[in-house]
mmCIF file of C-alpha atoms in Angstrom:
data_model
loop_
_atom_site.group_PDB
_atom_site.id
_atom_site.type_symbol
_atom_site.label_atom_id
_atom_site.label_comp_id
_atom_site.label_asym_id
_atom_site.label_seq_id
_atom_site.Cartn_x
_atom_site.Cartn_y
_atom_site.Cartn_z
ATOM 1 C CA MET A 1 0.028 0.089 0.004
ATOM 2 C CA SER A 2 1.408 3.357 -0.752
ATOM 3 C CA ASP A 3 2.892 5.627 1.875
ATOM 4 C CA ILE A 4 0.409 8.426 0.574
ATOM 5 C CA LEU A 5 -2.925 7.597 0.304
ATOM 6 C CA VAL A 6 -4.974 10.437 -2.122
ATOM 7 C CA HIS A 7 -8.831 9.939 -2.206
ATOM 8 C CA THR A 8 -11.596 12.079 -4.017
ATOM 9 C CA GLU A 9 -15.104 12.064 -3.282
ATOM 10 C CA ALA A 10 -18.057 14.569 -3.326
ATOM 11 C CA GLY A 11 -15.276 17.517 -4.186
ATOM 12 C CA ILE A 12 -12.654 16.853 -1.769
ATOM 13 C CA THR A 13 -8.962 15.521 -2.102
ATOM 14 C CA THR A 14 -7.749 13.794 1.139
ATOM 15 C CA LEU A 15 -4.100 13.133 1.343
ATOM 16 C CA SER A 16 -3.463 10.879 4.143
ATOM 17 C CA PHE A 17 -0.096 10.099 5.561
ATOM 18 C CA ASN A 18 0.461 6.396 5.866
ATOM 19 C CA ARG A 19 3.930 5.133 6.986
ATOM 20 C CA PRO A 20 2.568 4.447 10.643
ATOM 21 C CA GLU A 21 5.915 2.190 10.833
ATOM 22 C CA ARG A 22 8.017 5.379 10.482
ATOM 23 C CA LYS A 23 5.773 7.931 12.302
ATOM 24 C CA ASN A 24 4.620 8.970 8.892
ATOM 25 C CA SER A 25 8.159 10.428 8.424
ATOM 26 C CA ILE A 26 8.282 11.607 4.678
ATOM 27 C CA THR A 27 10.489 10.392 1.941
ATOM 28 C CA SER A 28 11.293 12.076 -1.477
ATOM 29 C CA ALA A 29 9.306 9.443 -3.203
ATOM 30 C CA MET A 30 6.477 10.767 -0.657
ATOM 31 C CA TYR A 31 6.868 14.455 -1.631
ATOM 32 C CA ALA A 32 6.580 13.730 -5.148
ATOM 33 C CA GLN A 33 3.311 12.130 -4.507
ATOM 34 C CA LEU A 34 2.189 14.745 -2.542
ATOM 35 C CA ALA A 35 2.992 17.576 -5.164
ATOM 36 C CA ASP A 36 1.505 15.527 -8.157
ATOM 37 C CA ALA A 37 -1.618 14.919 -6.175
ATOM 38 C CA MET A 38 -1.908 18.844 -5.186
ATOM 39 C CA GLU A 39 -1.088 19.782 -8.614
ATOM 40 C CA ALA A 40 -3.595 17.255 -10.004
ATOM 41 C CA ALA A 41 -6.325 18.931 -7.354
ATOM 42 C CA ALA A 42 -5.439 22.411 -8.276
ATOM 43 C CA ALA A 43 -5.812 21.703 -11.824
ATOM 44 C CA ASP A 44 -9.411 19.680 -11.547
ATOM 45 C CA ALA A 45 -12.407 22.012 -11.385
ATOM 46 C CA SER A 46 -14.372 19.194 -9.590
ATOM 47 C CA VAL A 47 -11.860 19.360 -6.540
ATOM 48 C CA ARG A 48 -12.616 22.454 -4.276
ATOM 49 C CA VAL A 49 -11.195 21.393 -1.056
ATOM 50 C CA LEU A 50 -7.909 19.787 0.096
ATOM 51 C CA VAL A 51 -7.536 17.743 3.359
ATOM 52 C CA PHE A 52 -4.197 16.447 4.865
ATOM 53 C CA GLN A 53 -4.547 13.784 7.629
ATOM 54 C CA GLY A 54 -2.420 11.486 9.566
ATOM 55 C CA SER A 55 -3.722 9.018 12.114
ATOM 56 C CA GLU A 56 -5.226 9.221 15.393
ATOM 57 C CA THR A 57 -1.661 8.886 17.044
ATOM 58 C CA VAL A 58 0.573 10.746 14.567
ATOM 59 C CA PHE A 59 0.575 13.043 12.148
ATOM 60 C CA SER A 60 4.239 13.317 10.426
ATOM 61 C CA ALA A 61 7.519 13.079 12.302
ATOM 62 C CA GLY A 62 8.890 15.336 9.259
ATOM 63 C CA ASN A 63 11.534 14.464 7.139
ATOM 64 C CA ASP A 64 12.644 10.852 6.863
ATOM 65 C CA ILE A 65 16.325 11.532 8.009
ATOM 66 C CA GLY A 66 18.000 8.733 6.295
ATOM 67 C CA ASP A 67 16.150 9.214 3.323
ATOM 68 C CA PHE A 68 16.965 12.975 3.439
ATOM 69 C CA LEU A 69 20.956 12.266 4.080
ATOM 70 C CA ASN A 70 20.985 9.812 0.960
ATOM 71 C CA ALA A 71 19.492 12.469 -1.457
ATOM 72 C CA PRO A 72 19.377 15.999 -0.186
ATOM 73 C CA PRO A 73 17.443 18.181 -1.924
ATOM 74 C CA ALA A 74 19.947 20.311 -3.645
ATOM 75 C CA ASP A 75 18.128 20.543 -6.850
ATOM 76 C CA PRO A 76 15.456 23.587 -6.903
ATOM 77 C CA ASN A 77 13.199 20.816 -8.511
ATOM 78 C CA ALA A 78 13.739 18.469 -6.121
ATOM 79 C CA PRO A 79 10.232 16.821 -4.637
ATOM 80 C CA VAL A 80 10.608 18.671 -1.495
ATOM 81 C CA TRP A 81 10.568 21.971 -3.158
ATOM 82 C CA ARG A 82 7.859 20.899 -5.512
ATOM 83 C CA PHE A 83 5.394 19.871 -2.516
ATOM 84 C CA MET A 84 6.403 23.430 -0.682
ATOM 85 C CA ARG A 85 5.703 25.571 -3.868
ATOM 86 C CA ALA A 86 2.116 23.437 -4.653
ATOM 87 C CA LEU A 87 0.891 24.201 -1.043
ATOM 88 C CA ALA A 88 1.987 27.400 -0.844
ATOM 89 C CA GLY A 89 0.590 28.136 -4.228
ATOM 90 C CA PHE A 90 -2.645 26.208 -3.859
ATOM 91 C CA PRO A 91 -5.845 28.289 -5.101
ATOM 92 C CA LYS A 92 -8.653 26.329 -3.013
ATOM 93 C CA PRO A 93 -9.116 25.629 0.310
ATOM 94 C CA ALA A 94 -6.619 23.646 2.153
ATOM 95 C CA LEU A 95 -7.566 21.724 5.806
ATOM 96 C CA ALA A 96 -5.554 19.415 8.208
ATOM 97 C CA ALA A 97 -6.618 17.189 10.810
ATOM 98 C CA VAL A 98 -3.714 16.832 13.357
ATOM 99 C CA ASN A 99 -2.918 14.211 15.829
ATOM 100 C CA GLY A 100 -0.133 13.342 17.914
ATOM 101 C CA PRO A 101 3.368 14.336 16.765
ATOM 102 C CA ALA A 102 3.542 17.024 13.902
ATOM 103 C CA VAL A 103 7.554 17.655 13.555
ATOM 104 C CA GLY A 104 9.422 19.949 11.185
ATOM 105 C CA ILE A 105 7.893 20.283 7.872
ATOM 106 C CA GLY A 106 4.902 18.392 9.714
ATOM 107 C CA THR A 107 4.239 21.719 11.614
ATOM 108 C CA THR A 108 5.588 24.054 9.045
ATOM 109 C CA LEU A 109 3.118 22.963 6.340
ATOM 110 C CA LEU A 110 0.117 24.045 8.420
ATOM 111 C CA PHE A 111 1.102 27.342 8.379
ATOM 112 C CA HIS A 112 0.041 27.167 4.621
ATOM 113 C CA CYS A 113 -3.456 25.490 5.365
ATOM 114 C CA ASP A 114 -6.186 27.421 5.621
ATOM 115 C CA LEU A 115 -8.097 25.611 8.425
ATOM 116 C CA VAL A 116 -6.293 23.356 11.097
ATOM 117 C CA PHE A 117 -8.204 20.992 13.521
ATOM 118 C CA ALA A 118 -6.117 19.230 16.255
ATOM 119 C CA GLY A 119 -6.422 16.452 18.728
ATOM 120 C CA ASP A 120 -5.908 16.776 22.306
ATOM 121 C CA ASN A 121 -2.708 14.771 21.879
ATOM 122 C CA ALA A 122 -1.406 16.695 19.180
ATOM 123 C CA ALA A 123 2.458 18.026 19.799
ATOM 124 C CA PHE A 124 3.678 20.580 17.452
ATOM 125 C CA SER A 125 7.581 21.062 16.932
ATOM 126 C CA MET A 126 9.994 22.875 14.624
ATOM 127 C CA PRO A 127 13.395 21.547 16.123
ATOM 128 C CA PHE A 128 15.463 22.739 12.947
ATOM 129 C CA VAL A 129 18.180 24.558 15.293
ATOM 130 C CA ASN A 130 18.770 21.408 16.998
ATOM 131 C CA LEU A 131 19.663 19.683 13.742
ATOM 132 C CA GLY A 132 22.275 22.647 12.752
ATOM 133 C CA LEU A 133 19.691 24.139 10.261
ATOM 134 C CA CYS A 134 17.407 27.176 9.586
ATOM 135 C CA PRO A 135 13.721 27.134 9.514
ATOM 136 C CA GLU A 136 12.115 26.166 5.979
ATOM 137 C CA PHE A 137 8.865 26.677 4.319
ATOM 138 C CA ALA A 138 8.501 30.925 5.236
ATOM 139 C CA SER A 139 8.587 29.482 8.837
ATOM 140 C CA SER A 140 11.000 32.198 9.689
ATOM 141 C CA LEU A 141 8.263 34.981 8.080
ATOM 142 C CA LEU A 142 5.063 33.057 9.067
ATOM 143 C CA VAL A 143 5.940 31.756 12.693
ATOM 144 C CA PRO A 144 6.719 35.615 14.042
ATOM 145 C CA ARG A 145 3.729 36.959 12.119
ATOM 146 C CA MET A 146 1.520 34.459 13.861
ATOM 147 C CA PHE A 147 2.819 33.836 17.238
ATOM 148 C CA GLY A 148 4.606 37.447 17.903
ATOM 149 C CA TYR A 149 8.370 37.774 18.036
ATOM 150 C CA HIS A 150 8.916 36.213 21.278
ATOM 151 C CA ARG A 151 6.967 33.043 21.140
ATOM 152 C CA ALA A 152 8.125 32.531 17.476
ATOM 153 C CA ALA A 153 11.860 32.974 19.150
ATOM 154 C CA GLU A 154 10.949 30.290 21.867
ATOM 155 C CA ALA A 155 9.602 27.821 19.219
ATOM 156 C CA LEU A 156 12.208 28.438 16.320
ATOM 157 C CA LEU A 157 15.278 28.885 18.767
ATOM 158 C CA LEU A 158 14.695 26.246 21.633
ATOM 159 C CA GLY A 159 12.607 23.832 18.849
ATOM 160 C CA GLU A 160 10.678 22.100 21.912
ATOM 161 C CA PRO A 161 7.296 20.772 21.304
ATOM 162 C CA PHE A 162 4.331 22.670 22.463
ATOM 163 C CA MET A 163 0.945 21.025 22.694
ATOM 164 C CA ALA A 164 -2.518 21.907 20.977
ATOM 165 C CA GLU A 165 -3.879 24.493 23.610
ATOM 166 C CA ALA A 166 -1.129 26.371 23.139
ATOM 167 C CA ALA A 167 -1.289 26.037 19.327
ATOM 168 C CA LEU A 168 -5.033 27.142 19.566
ATOM 169 C CA GLU A 169 -3.989 30.154 21.665
ATOM 170 C CA VAL A 170 -1.639 31.529 19.000
ATOM 171 C CA GLY A 171 -3.733 30.794 16.308
ATOM 172 C CA LEU A 172 -1.939 27.823 14.382
ATOM 173 C CA VAL A 173 -5.095 25.605 15.185
ATOM 174 C CA ASN A 174 -8.742 26.530 14.801
ATOM 175 C CA ARG A 175 -10.261 24.290 17.284
ATOM 176 C CA VAL A 176 -9.024 21.293 19.644
ATOM 177 C CA LEU A 177 -11.287 17.921 19.738
ATOM 178 C CA ALA A 178 -10.713 14.286 20.839
ATOM 179 C CA PRO A 179 -8.341 12.376 18.404
ATOM 180 C CA THR A 180 -11.051 10.146 17.354
ATOM 181 C CA GLU A 181 -12.995 13.364 16.212
ATOM 182 C CA THR A 182 -10.609 15.381 14.196
ATOM 183 C CA HIS A 183 -10.658 13.588 10.985
ATOM 184 C CA ALA A 184 -14.407 13.536 10.545
ATOM 185 C CA TYR A 185 -14.692 17.075 11.645
ATOM 186 C CA ALA A 186 -12.235 18.204 8.947
ATOM 187 C CA GLN A 187 -14.388 16.295 6.603
ATOM 188 C CA ALA A 188 -17.246 18.080 7.943
ATOM 189 C CA GLN A 189 -15.953 21.391 7.365
ATOM 190 C CA ALA A 190 -14.490 20.264 3.967
ATOM 191 C CA ARG A 191 -17.729 19.399 2.755
ATOM 192 C CA LYS A 192 -19.395 22.846 3.888
ATOM 193 C CA LEU A 193 -16.708 24.705 1.916
ATOM 194 C CA ALA A 194 -17.254 22.071 -1.136
ATOM 195 C CA ALA A 195 -20.845 23.059 -1.312
ATOM 196 C CA LYS A 196 -19.969 27.002 -1.860
ATOM 197 C CA PRO A 197 -19.353 28.599 -4.991
ATOM 198 C CA LEU A 198 -15.577 27.745 -5.897
ATOM 199 C CA SER A 199 -15.112 31.012 -7.829
ATOM 200 C CA ALA A 200 -15.639 32.737 -4.413
ATOM 201 C CA LEU A 201 -13.708 30.335 -2.234
ATOM 202 C CA VAL A 202 -10.608 30.949 -4.583
ATOM 203 C CA GLU A 203 -10.919 34.810 -4.868
ATOM 204 C CA THR A 204 -11.604 35.167 -1.373
ATOM 205 C CA LYS A 205 -8.437 33.247 -0.689
ATOM 206 C CA ARG A 206 -6.305 35.131 -3.061
ATOM 207 C CA LEU A 207 -7.358 38.614 -1.623
ATOM 208 C CA MET A 208 -6.261 37.311 1.794
ATOM 209 C CA LYS A 209 -3.013 36.000 0.560
ATOM 210 C CA ARG A 210 -2.419 39.100 -1.551
ATOM 211 C CA GLY A 211 0.998 40.376 -0.951
ATOM 212 C CA LEU A 212 2.217 37.657 1.619
ATOM 213 C CA ASP A 213 2.549 35.368 -1.432
ATOM 214 C CA VAL A 214 5.340 37.356 -2.972
ATOM 215 C CA GLU A 215 6.944 37.421 0.795
ATOM 216 C CA VAL A 216 6.476 33.799 1.415
ATOM 217 C CA ASN A 217 7.937 32.719 -2.019
ATOM 218 C CA ALA A 218 10.872 35.121 -1.551
ATOM 219 C CA ARG A 219 11.495 33.649 2.168
ATOM 220 C CA MET A 220 11.224 30.190 0.857
ATOM 221 C CA ASN A 221 13.883 30.850 -1.478
ATOM 222 C CA GLU A 222 15.947 32.586 0.889
ATOM 223 C CA GLU A 223 15.586 29.718 3.650
ATOM 224 C CA GLY A 224 16.113 27.081 0.943
ATOM 225 C CA ALA A 225 19.673 28.636 0.148
ATOM 226 C CA SER A 226 20.451 28.885 3.675
ATOM 227 C CA PHE A 227 19.361 25.403 4.638
ATOM 228 C CA GLY A 228 21.269 23.775 1.552
ATOM 229 C CA ARG A 229 24.376 25.525 2.899
ATOM 230 C CA MET A 230 23.807 24.833 6.257
ATOM 231 C CA LEU A 231 23.331 21.156 5.524
ATOM 232 C CA ARG A 232 26.876 20.932 4.396
ATOM 233 C CA GLU A 233 28.477 22.644 7.485
ATOM 234 C CA PRO A 234 29.993 20.982 10.729
ATOM 235 C CA ALA A 235 26.705 21.660 12.891
ATOM 236 C CA ALA A 236 24.348 19.781 10.626
ATOM 237 C CA GLN A 237 27.152 17.209 10.073
ATOM 238 C CA GLU A 238 27.374 16.249 14.091
ATOM 239 C CA ALA A 239 23.625 16.461 14.364
ATOM 240 C CA PHE A 240 22.813 14.206 11.947
ATOM 241 C CA GLY A 241 25.784 11.928 12.492
ATOM 242 C CA ALA A 242 24.459 11.892 16.231
ATOM 243 C CA PHE A 243 20.954 11.039 15.018
ATOM 244 C CA MET A 244 22.364 8.018 13.366
ATOM 245 C CA ALA A 245 24.439 6.922 15.977
ATOM 246 C CA LYS A 246 21.692 7.400 18.364
ATOM 247 C CA ARG A 247 23.854 9.632 20.587
ATOM 248 C CA LYS A 248 23.893 13.181 21.989
ATOM 249 C CA PRO A 249 25.140 15.324 19.595
ATOM 250 C CA ASP A 250 28.261 17.847 20.676
ATOM 251 C CA PHE A 251 28.227 20.899 19.150
ATOM 252 C CA SER A 252 31.084 22.510 21.872
ATOM 253 C CA LYS A 253 33.284 22.837 18.571
ATOM 254 C CA VAL A 254 31.180 23.859 16.027
#
């Protein structure tokens, strides 16, 4: 069975992370599947809403580290960058139902969704600094703008998890529910949106994001250049080496 499940019904395309044995960590092949599905959904007039979901216990552990190290995304057309561009520019409503851990890009993708619903077991984290890296997916722009600077600094400089109620307080999620209810609730909201005129949905989203889209693309490019450079530097090498060896990293000499 595929690591990404794509289901379209009644104007709603649902993309499900389906790699439970690896906590839904995302490989290059999975990013390619996601990008393909989003590009198809954007072009299909019968699709009005996009929904992301994981399981009741985990949304996504972020990048698959082994896959990431074997095939770092150096090319601008690498699947991860295609995925980011497809979601950042997705013209129709995009929703997410999040339960359990949402790590790295598992959290940053949510800033590009229009509605986010979280289980009360959701735990969000952006531990880029702990890997010797910088933020991605325009999160260095969007997190301070949504959270305020000091809370953004706490999230991005410490990289520690924050729970669903904290995410609700800062505006990252719209509602906190029982984990057994998040998927059904997201689908119910998606059905409400799918019943509305697509032209009005698209134009309203375009107007709300007008100007911000230019900033987001510019910041994604800037972050991508920094991320690629830092990936080759000693801090990231130490962090990833420690991760693979299951030891604590030592940054005292980097």
